[in-house]
Short mmCIF file of C-alpha atoms in Angstrom, two decimals:
data_model
loop_
_atom_site.label_atom_id
_atom_site.label_comp_id
_atom_site.label_asym_id
_atom_site.label_seq_id
_atom_site.Cartn_x
_atom_site.Cartn_y
_atom_site.Cartn_z
CA MET A 1 4.35 30.83 -0.38
CA ARG A 2 2.00 33.06 -2.34
CA LEU A 3 1.61 32.08 -6.28
CA GLN A 4 2.68 34.57 -8.73
CA ASN A 5 1.67 34.79 -12.49
CA CYS A 6 3.38 32.31 -14.56
CA LYS A 7 3.13 32.27 -18.13
CA LYS A 8 2.92 29.13 -20.35
CA ASN A 9 5.74 29.09 -23.04
CA TYR A 10 4.80 25.38 -24.33
CA THR A 11 1.12 24.32 -24.93
CA LYS A 12 1.37 21.33 -27.55
CA GLU A 13 0.54 18.04 -26.04
CA THR A 14 0.63 19.59 -22.60
CA HIS A 15 1.23 22.95 -20.78
CA ARG A 16 4.53 23.85 -19.37
CA THR A 17 6.58 26.79 -18.76
CA LYS A 18 9.29 25.07 -21.00
CA SER A 19 9.32 22.62 -23.55
CA PRO A 20 10.21 18.90 -22.89
CA GLU A 21 13.84 19.37 -24.25
CA GLU A 22 14.29 22.44 -22.18
CA THR A 23 13.34 20.64 -19.12
CA LEU A 24 15.39 17.33 -20.09
CA GLU A 25 18.36 19.59 -19.95
CA ILE A 26 17.44 20.82 -16.65
CA VAL A 27 16.74 17.63 -14.90
CA SER A 28 19.04 15.14 -16.24
CA PRO A 29 21.87 16.35 -14.38
CA VAL A 30 20.18 16.42 -11.15
CA ALA A 31 18.58 13.00 -11.39
CA ARG A 32 21.56 11.35 -9.90
CA SER A 33 21.24 13.56 -6.68
CA CYS A 34 17.91 11.71 -6.26
CA GLY A 35 19.61 8.51 -6.61
CA ILE A 36 18.43 7.75 -10.19
CA THR A 37 21.01 5.50 -11.91
CA ARG A 38 19.35 4.66 -15.04
CA VAL A 39 16.37 5.85 -17.15
CA ALA A 40 15.16 3.21 -19.70
CA ASP A 41 12.99 3.34 -22.87
CA ILE A 42 10.56 0.48 -22.25
CA THR A 43 8.28 1.60 -25.42
CA GLY A 44 9.29 -1.35 -27.49
CA LEU A 45 8.07 -4.02 -24.94
CA ASP A 46 4.37 -3.15 -26.10
CA ARG A 47 3.29 -3.16 -29.78
CA LEU A 48 1.40 0.00 -29.40
CA ASN A 49 4.75 2.29 -29.70
CA ILE A 50 3.48 4.99 -27.60
CA PRO A 51 6.55 6.26 -25.60
CA VAL A 52 6.90 5.06 -22.12
CA PHE A 53 10.16 5.14 -20.02
CA SER A 54 11.00 4.09 -16.51
CA CYS A 55 13.86 5.48 -14.22
CA ILE A 56 15.55 3.11 -11.63
CA ARG A 57 16.54 4.22 -8.25
CA PRO A 58 18.01 1.68 -5.87
CA GLY A 59 18.15 2.26 -2.05
CA ALA A 60 14.91 4.34 -1.76
CA ALA A 61 13.52 5.26 1.61
CA ASP A 62 12.16 1.52 1.95
CA GLY A 63 15.43 0.24 1.25
CA ALA A 64 14.09 -1.42 -2.00
CA ILE A 65 15.16 -0.96 -5.76
CA SER A 66 12.27 1.64 -6.86
CA VAL A 67 11.06 1.90 -10.47
CA TYR A 68 9.11 4.86 -11.53
CA ASN A 69 7.44 5.26 -14.91
CA GLY A 70 6.63 8.11 -17.32
CA LYS A 71 4.57 8.65 -20.36
CA GLY A 72 4.33 11.28 -23.03
CA ALA A 73 3.29 11.94 -26.65
CA THR A 74 6.96 11.96 -27.45
CA PRO A 75 9.97 10.01 -26.37
CA THR A 76 11.40 13.24 -24.94
CA ALA A 77 8.24 13.91 -23.04
CA ALA A 78 8.20 10.45 -21.75
CA ARG A 79 11.74 10.36 -20.49
CA VAL A 80 11.10 13.65 -18.60
CA SER A 81 7.98 12.42 -17.14
CA ALA A 82 9.87 9.20 -15.80
CA ILE A 83 12.68 11.51 -14.23
CA MET A 84 10.30 13.96 -12.90
CA GLU A 85 8.40 10.93 -11.32
CA GLY A 86 11.59 10.00 -9.34
CA ILE A 87 12.22 13.42 -8.42
CA GLU A 88 8.81 13.68 -6.92
CA ARG A 89 9.24 10.36 -4.80
CA TYR A 90 12.84 11.36 -3.43
CA SER A 91 11.18 15.03 -2.43
CA ALA A 92 8.22 13.47 -0.85
CA GLU A 93 10.42 11.38 1.43
CA ILE A 94 10.40 12.81 5.01
CA ASN A 95 13.94 13.28 5.70
CA GLU A 96 15.02 15.90 7.76
CA ARG A 97 12.12 17.98 7.60
CA GLU A 98 10.82 20.88 9.97
CA LEU A 99 7.82 19.28 11.81
CA ILE A 100 6.01 19.83 14.99
CA THR A 101 4.25 16.71 16.89
CA GLY A 102 1.03 17.45 18.54
CA ARG A 103 -2.88 16.86 18.69
CA PHE A 104 -5.29 18.71 16.67
CA SER A 105 -7.03 19.95 19.84
CA GLU A 106 -3.65 21.58 20.87
CA LEU A 107 -3.44 23.30 17.38
CA GLY A 108 -6.99 24.40 16.82
CA GLU A 109 -8.68 25.30 13.61
CA ALA A 110 -6.87 28.71 13.23
CA GLU A 111 -3.57 26.69 13.12
CA ALA A 112 -4.28 23.23 11.29
CA VAL A 113 -6.40 21.40 9.13
CA ASN A 114 -8.89 19.22 11.01
CA PRO A 115 -7.86 15.56 10.41
CA SER A 116 -11.67 14.53 10.06
CA ASP A 117 -11.88 16.78 6.90
CA LEU A 118 -8.94 14.41 5.43
CA ILE A 119 -11.56 11.48 5.72
CA LEU A 120 -9.96 9.07 8.20
CA PRO A 121 -10.56 5.44 8.31
CA ASN A 122 -13.01 3.96 10.74
CA GLY A 123 -11.87 3.95 14.28
CA VAL A 124 -9.07 6.34 13.73
CA ASP A 125 -8.95 9.17 16.60
CA PRO A 126 -8.67 12.60 14.80
CA ASP A 127 -7.03 13.86 17.69
CA THR A 128 -4.18 11.24 17.71
CA LYS A 129 -0.77 12.81 18.62
CA ILE A 130 0.91 12.71 15.00
CA PRO A 131 3.59 14.80 13.29
CA TRP A 132 2.66 18.08 11.21
CA HIS A 133 4.10 20.21 8.25
CA ARG A 134 3.23 23.47 7.51
CA GLY A 135 1.78 24.40 4.39
CA PHE A 136 -0.05 27.32 2.58
CA ASP A 137 -3.66 27.75 2.04
CA ILE A 138 -3.93 29.36 -1.52
CA VAL A 139 -7.76 30.13 -0.93
CA ASN A 140 -7.79 31.84 2.27
CA GLU A 141 -3.97 33.08 1.84
CA GLU A 142 -2.76 31.67 5.25
CA GLU A 143 -0.27 29.29 6.57
CA VAL A 144 -1.54 25.93 8.03
CA TYR A 145 -0.40 23.09 9.39
CA VAL A 146 -1.15 19.50 7.68
CA PRO A 147 -0.91 16.10 9.01
CA ALA A 148 2.34 14.69 7.72
CA HIS A 149 0.49 11.80 6.64
CA ALA A 150 -1.25 13.72 3.99
CA VAL A 151 2.06 15.63 2.85
CA PHE A 152 4.99 12.71 2.71
CA HIS A 153 5.36 9.26 1.21
CA PRO A 154 6.13 7.18 3.01
CA VAL A 155 5.64 8.28 6.77
CA PRO A 156 8.04 6.29 9.31
CA HIS A 157 6.30 3.22 10.87
CA GLY A 158 7.21 4.54 14.12
CA THR A 159 4.52 7.23 13.90
CA ALA A 160 1.10 6.47 15.20
CA ARG A 161 -1.28 4.82 12.80
CA PHE A 162 -3.34 7.30 11.22
CA PHE A 163 -3.98 6.55 7.48
CA ARG A 164 -1.95 5.02 4.59
CA THR A 165 0.16 7.71 2.89
CA SER A 166 0.13 7.92 -1.12
CA THR A 167 1.48 9.96 -3.86
CA ASN A 168 -1.78 11.76 -4.56
CA GLY A 169 -1.23 15.50 -5.21
CA ILE A 170 2.38 15.28 -5.51
CA ALA A 171 3.64 17.15 -8.36
CA SER A 172 7.01 18.57 -9.90
CA GLY A 173 7.35 21.37 -12.48
CA ASN A 174 9.69 23.97 -13.92
CA THR A 175 7.92 26.60 -11.43
CA VAL A 176 6.12 26.21 -8.06
CA GLU A 177 2.97 27.40 -9.95
CA GLU A 178 3.23 24.63 -12.74
CA ALA A 179 3.93 21.91 -10.19
CA THR A 180 0.71 23.14 -8.04
CA PHE A 181 -1.48 23.16 -11.05
CA HIS A 182 -0.68 19.42 -12.09
CA GLY A 183 -0.77 18.65 -8.29
CA LEU A 184 -4.18 20.13 -8.34
CA CYS A 185 -5.32 18.24 -11.30
CA GLU A 186 -4.50 15.02 -9.76
CA VAL A 187 -6.39 15.40 -6.64
CA VAL A 188 -9.51 16.40 -8.60
CA GLU A 189 -8.69 13.22 -10.93
CA ARG A 190 -8.42 10.74 -8.13
CA ASP A 191 -11.54 12.19 -6.32
CA ALA A 192 -13.61 11.77 -9.74
CA TRP A 193 -12.12 7.94 -9.90
CA SER A 194 -13.16 7.51 -6.30
CA LEU A 195 -16.82 8.58 -7.13
CA VAL A 196 -16.95 6.17 -9.82
CA GLU A 197 -16.00 3.30 -7.66
CA ALA A 198 -18.59 4.47 -4.99
CA SER A 199 -21.21 4.81 -7.55
CA GLY A 200 -20.70 1.80 -9.87
CA TYR A 201 -21.04 4.39 -12.68
CA ALA A 202 -18.28 4.99 -15.05
CA GLY A 203 -19.89 7.99 -17.02
CA PRO A 204 -20.68 8.17 -20.85
CA VAL A 205 -18.79 6.76 -23.61
CA ILE A 206 -17.04 9.75 -25.35
CA GLU A 207 -17.55 10.04 -29.16
CA ASN A 208 -16.64 12.14 -32.21
CA ILE A 209 -13.25 13.35 -31.04
CA GLY A 210 -12.39 16.07 -33.67
CA ASN A 211 -8.63 16.24 -32.79
CA ASP A 212 -5.83 14.87 -35.04
CA GLN A 213 -3.43 14.11 -32.40
CA LEU A 214 -5.91 12.20 -30.22
CA ASN A 215 -7.26 10.52 -33.09
CA SER A 216 -3.82 9.22 -33.97
CA MET A 217 -3.34 7.92 -30.67
CA ILE A 218 -6.43 6.12 -30.78
CA ASP A 219 -5.57 4.65 -33.89
CA ALA A 220 -2.43 3.07 -32.39
CA PHE A 221 -4.78 0.90 -30.26
CA SER A 222 -7.21 -0.10 -32.71
CA GLU A 223 -4.47 -1.04 -35.53
CA ASN A 224 -3.06 -3.31 -32.79
CA GLU A 225 -6.44 -4.85 -31.96
CA VAL A 226 -6.51 -3.14 -28.64
CA GLU A 227 -10.22 -1.67 -27.78
CA LEU A 228 -9.91 1.68 -26.46
CA ILE A 229 -12.96 3.25 -24.52
CA LEU A 230 -12.65 6.99 -23.39
CA ARG A 231 -15.17 7.90 -20.91
CA ASP A 232 -16.07 11.25 -19.31
CA ILE A 233 -15.85 10.55 -15.51
CA THR A 234 -16.00 14.70 -14.52
CA SER A 235 -17.46 15.05 -11.17
CA ASP A 236 -19.75 17.82 -9.96
CA ASN A 237 -17.01 20.35 -10.05
CA GLY A 238 -16.91 20.18 -14.03
CA ILE A 239 -13.04 20.19 -14.41
CA PRO A 240 -12.55 17.73 -17.57
CA THR A 241 -11.82 14.58 -16.28
CA VAL A 242 -11.23 11.28 -18.81
CA ALA A 243 -10.69 7.68 -18.40
CA ALA A 244 -9.16 5.76 -21.05
CA VAL A 245 -10.02 1.76 -20.80
CA ALA A 246 -7.92 -0.44 -22.82
CA ASP A 247 -9.03 -4.25 -23.67
CA ASP A 248 -6.34 -6.31 -25.50
CA VAL A 249 -8.77 -8.30 -27.61
CA ARG A 250 -6.01 -10.24 -29.23
CA LEU A 251 -4.21 -11.53 -26.21
CA LYS A 252 -7.17 -11.46 -23.96
CA ASP A 253 -4.64 -11.21 -20.79
CA PRO A 254 -6.51 -10.07 -17.90
CA SER A 255 -3.46 -8.13 -16.55
CA LEU A 256 -3.80 -5.90 -19.64
CA LEU A 257 -7.34 -4.59 -18.97
CA CYS A 258 -5.94 -1.34 -17.91
CA ILE A 259 -7.19 2.06 -17.08
CA GLY A 260 -5.47 5.60 -17.46
CA MET A 261 -7.04 8.78 -16.32
CA GLY A 262 -6.38 12.43 -16.73
CA THR A 263 -7.63 15.85 -15.63
CA HIS A 264 -7.14 19.24 -17.05
CA VAL A 265 -8.70 22.34 -17.95
CA SER A 266 -8.30 21.40 -21.48
CA PRO A 267 -10.28 18.34 -22.34
CA VAL A 268 -8.00 17.47 -25.19
CA ILE A 269 -5.23 17.12 -22.60
CA ALA A 270 -7.21 15.47 -20.29
CA ALA A 271 -7.88 12.80 -22.86
CA MET A 272 -4.25 12.75 -24.00
CA ARG A 273 -3.09 12.24 -20.45
CA ALA A 274 -5.51 9.24 -19.93
CA ILE A 275 -4.43 7.48 -23.18
CA THR A 276 -0.89 7.95 -22.35
CA GLU A 277 -1.43 6.57 -18.89
CA VAL A 278 -3.06 3.59 -20.20
CA ALA A 279 -0.22 2.92 -22.59
CA GLN A 280 2.03 3.27 -19.57
CA SER A 281 0.22 0.85 -17.47
CA ARG A 282 0.26 -1.78 -20.38
CA ALA A 283 3.97 -1.48 -20.97
CA THR A 284 4.63 -1.65 -17.08
CA GLN A 285 2.50 -4.66 -16.81
CA ILE A 286 4.42 -6.28 -19.62
CA HIS A 287 7.73 -5.01 -18.12
CA GLY A 288 6.88 -6.56 -14.56
CA ALA A 289 7.54 -3.26 -12.80
CA ARG A 290 4.33 -2.57 -11.42
CA GLU A 291 4.20 -2.41 -7.81
CA ASP A 292 0.81 -3.89 -7.56
CA THR A 293 1.61 -7.20 -8.96
CA THR A 294 -0.56 -9.00 -6.41
CA GLU A 295 -3.68 -7.58 -8.20
CA ALA A 296 -2.30 -8.81 -11.59
CA ASP A 297 -1.59 -12.31 -9.99
CA PHE A 298 -5.39 -12.20 -8.95
CA ARG A 299 -6.65 -11.30 -12.37
CA LYS A 300 -4.73 -14.03 -13.87
CA GLN A 301 -6.17 -16.59 -11.45
CA ILE A 302 -9.94 -15.51 -12.12
CA GLY A 303 -9.14 -15.06 -15.88
CA TYR A 304 -10.08 -12.50 -18.60
CA GLU A 305 -13.97 -12.95 -18.96
CA ARG A 306 -14.71 -12.90 -15.05
CA THR A 307 -12.22 -9.70 -14.62
CA LYS A 308 -14.21 -8.07 -17.04
CA ARG A 309 -17.51 -8.77 -15.59
CA LEU A 310 -16.18 -7.73 -12.28
CA ASN A 311 -15.12 -4.26 -14.02
CA LYS A 312 -18.34 -4.02 -16.10
CA LYS A 313 -18.67 -0.59 -15.43
CA TRP A 314 -15.81 0.34 -17.38
CA PHE A 315 -16.61 -1.55 -20.40
CA ASP A 316 -20.67 -0.77 -20.41
CA LYS A 317 -21.32 1.61 -23.68
CA ALA A 318 -25.21 2.12 -22.88
CA ASP A 319 -24.47 6.06 -22.40
CA SER A 320 -22.43 8.26 -24.85
CA LYS A 321 -21.72 11.86 -24.93
CA ASP A 322 -19.78 14.16 -27.87
CA PHE A 323 -16.46 15.29 -26.97
CA SER A 324 -17.33 18.81 -28.13
CA GLU A 325 -19.70 18.98 -25.06
CA PHE A 326 -16.84 19.26 -22.77
CA ASP A 327 -16.16 22.49 -21.05
CA GLU A 328 -12.83 24.24 -21.73
CA PHE A 329 -10.88 26.95 -19.95
CA VAL A 330 -8.09 28.55 -22.21
CA SER A 331 -5.40 30.86 -20.76
CA ASP A 332 -1.75 31.64 -21.22
CA ASP A 333 -0.85 31.46 -17.34
CA PHE A 334 -0.80 28.61 -14.62
CA LEU A 335 -2.21 30.97 -12.08
CA LYS A 336 -5.15 31.76 -14.03
CA ASP A 337 -5.85 27.90 -14.42
CA ILE A 338 -5.16 27.47 -10.79
CA ASN A 339 -7.79 30.43 -9.93
CA TYR A 340 -10.14 28.74 -12.15
CA VAL A 341 -9.90 25.27 -10.74
CA SER A 342 -10.16 26.83 -7.12
CA GLU A 343 -13.25 28.62 -8.04
CA LYS A 344 -15.01 25.21 -9.57
CA LEU A 345 -13.88 23.59 -6.18
CA GLN A 346 -15.36 26.40 -4.17
CA LYS A 347 -18.73 26.14 -5.92
CA SER A 348 -18.80 22.41 -4.93
CA GLY A 349 -18.31 23.40 -1.40
CA LEU A 350 -14.58 22.82 -0.95
CA ASP A 351 -13.11 25.98 0.60
CA ARG A 352 -9.37 25.00 1.18
CA ILE A 353 -6.42 24.32 -1.25
CA ILE A 354 -3.17 23.75 0.66
CA VAL A 355 0.24 23.68 -0.89
CA ASN A 356 3.16 22.13 0.87
CA ASP A 357 6.52 22.88 -0.56
CA LEU A 358 8.71 19.73 -0.89
CA THR A 359 11.44 21.11 -2.93
CA MET A 360 14.74 19.59 -1.88
CA PRO A 361 17.64 22.20 -1.65
CA ASP A 362 20.06 19.68 -3.34
CA VAL A 363 17.56 18.94 -6.29
CA SER A 364 16.21 22.61 -6.83
CA VAL A 365 13.27 21.09 -9.06
CA PRO A 366 10.11 22.75 -7.53
CA VAL A 367 7.96 19.68 -6.03
CA VAL A 368 4.63 20.45 -4.16
CA ARG A 369 2.25 18.43 -2.20
CA VAL A 370 -1.52 19.85 -2.90
CA THR A 371 -4.18 18.96 -0.49
CA VAL A 372 -7.85 19.76 -0.91
CA PRO A 373 -9.69 18.61 2.29
CA GLY A 374 -12.94 16.90 1.48
CA LEU A 375 -11.83 15.52 -1.76
CA GLU A 376 -12.18 11.66 -1.94
CA THR A 377 -9.35 9.10 -2.03
CA PHE A 378 -11.46 5.96 -1.90
CA ALA A 379 -10.18 4.57 -5.36
CA MET A 380 -6.67 4.24 -3.75
CA ASP A 381 -7.52 3.61 -0.01
CA ASN A 382 -10.82 1.93 0.45
CA GLU A 383 -10.56 2.49 4.20
CA ARG A 384 -11.63 6.12 3.41
CA ALA A 385 -14.83 7.24 2.27
CA GLY A 386 -16.34 10.53 2.97
CA GLU A 387 -19.61 12.43 2.23
CA ARG A 388 -18.89 12.70 -1.54
CA CYS A 389 -18.50 8.83 -1.91
CA ARG A 390 -21.63 8.13 0.44
CA SER A 391 -23.53 10.65 -1.89
CA ALA A 392 -22.66 8.97 -5.01
CA ARG A 393 -23.61 5.59 -3.22
CA ARG A 394 -27.05 7.01 -2.59
CA ASN A 395 -27.62 8.30 -5.89
CA ARG A 396 -26.55 4.88 -7.24
CA VAL A 397 -29.35 3.14 -5.41
CA LEU A 398 -31.78 5.79 -6.53
CA ARG A 399 -30.64 5.40 -10.11
CA ALA A 400 -31.37 1.28 -9.73
CA LYS A 401 -34.68 1.94 -8.29
CA SER A 402 -35.39 4.12 -11.03
CA GLU A 403 -34.41 1.94 -13.80
CA LYS A 404 -36.46 -0.88 -12.16
CA ARG A 405 -39.80 1.19 -12.72
#
């Protein structure tokens, strides 16, 4: 599955090959094929009035009613985002995929990704007999098998325990290249977030944002007594990654201490994705549709002030940087963006980017799973911490010692 040049035809609040309106015309008719029965506008549940939509899918892989959320700078973009999320989740189910079952030692480095490079929980044998799915390494231009646990979500419980599955790196788009770029950005984002959690340092606060659209969104928070902090959590690869942290100082509700994140070659779009994601998190908390309600209940039990203290790294304003200091890569083609990110990752010692095509024939909306062996997922799965997290922890200790001197 070699990627091709893929021109961007829409570059306003995001980069796509088609506008949100054009994409909506394509995905709306196929949503029902994925089991989506309803798309709801939940923007009005929150006083911010930043567009957030939910789509409902009864009878998903686990048999329960699933709710998938989407956000955007406009209502159409948010509606498309929610539908695309539902399509991604449908396409990521294992269903009747072509798999092989075996041990890594039987396949070997030439045929398969070494499971150890995917950062396994302690005690898990990397040579466990597991299912594998064939993907394509776009760096080395070769086919390679990837553990099904790193490709699909969920993987049936009858399969040997390996690691918890997730949606990290699953993305859809109008083209495979568009989907691959956004999946790649997501795994970079989750790695950066993991390094924050491992190091205890959430990066500098971003100041002097000279972009009218971003400032308008930020004003929507301040005008409604929600403090919004933007932080630069870009990792060693230099790909712009922004965290948005919201504190509802009017309600002082611990469940509304929300975080959103975004990664993109454009720092403006990275920041916009972080802001709209934090707005989505607020709306879905209010809506009660979040899957992690256990955490919300825990926060309510310990209270607002203690929740902030436990998460103080996100609210610390000791360090700052100017928005103009971000690196930016400008291109008119998704393949150029992918190659740029690939080069950045390779300079950081990451030499594989694997794309598994999850596109379902009954949907025909491109969906992929992007895997970069060596990138961290600790923020989503604290059983898995690799060398990058360990290095971040060591740096945290060194920084603490330096501050004491």
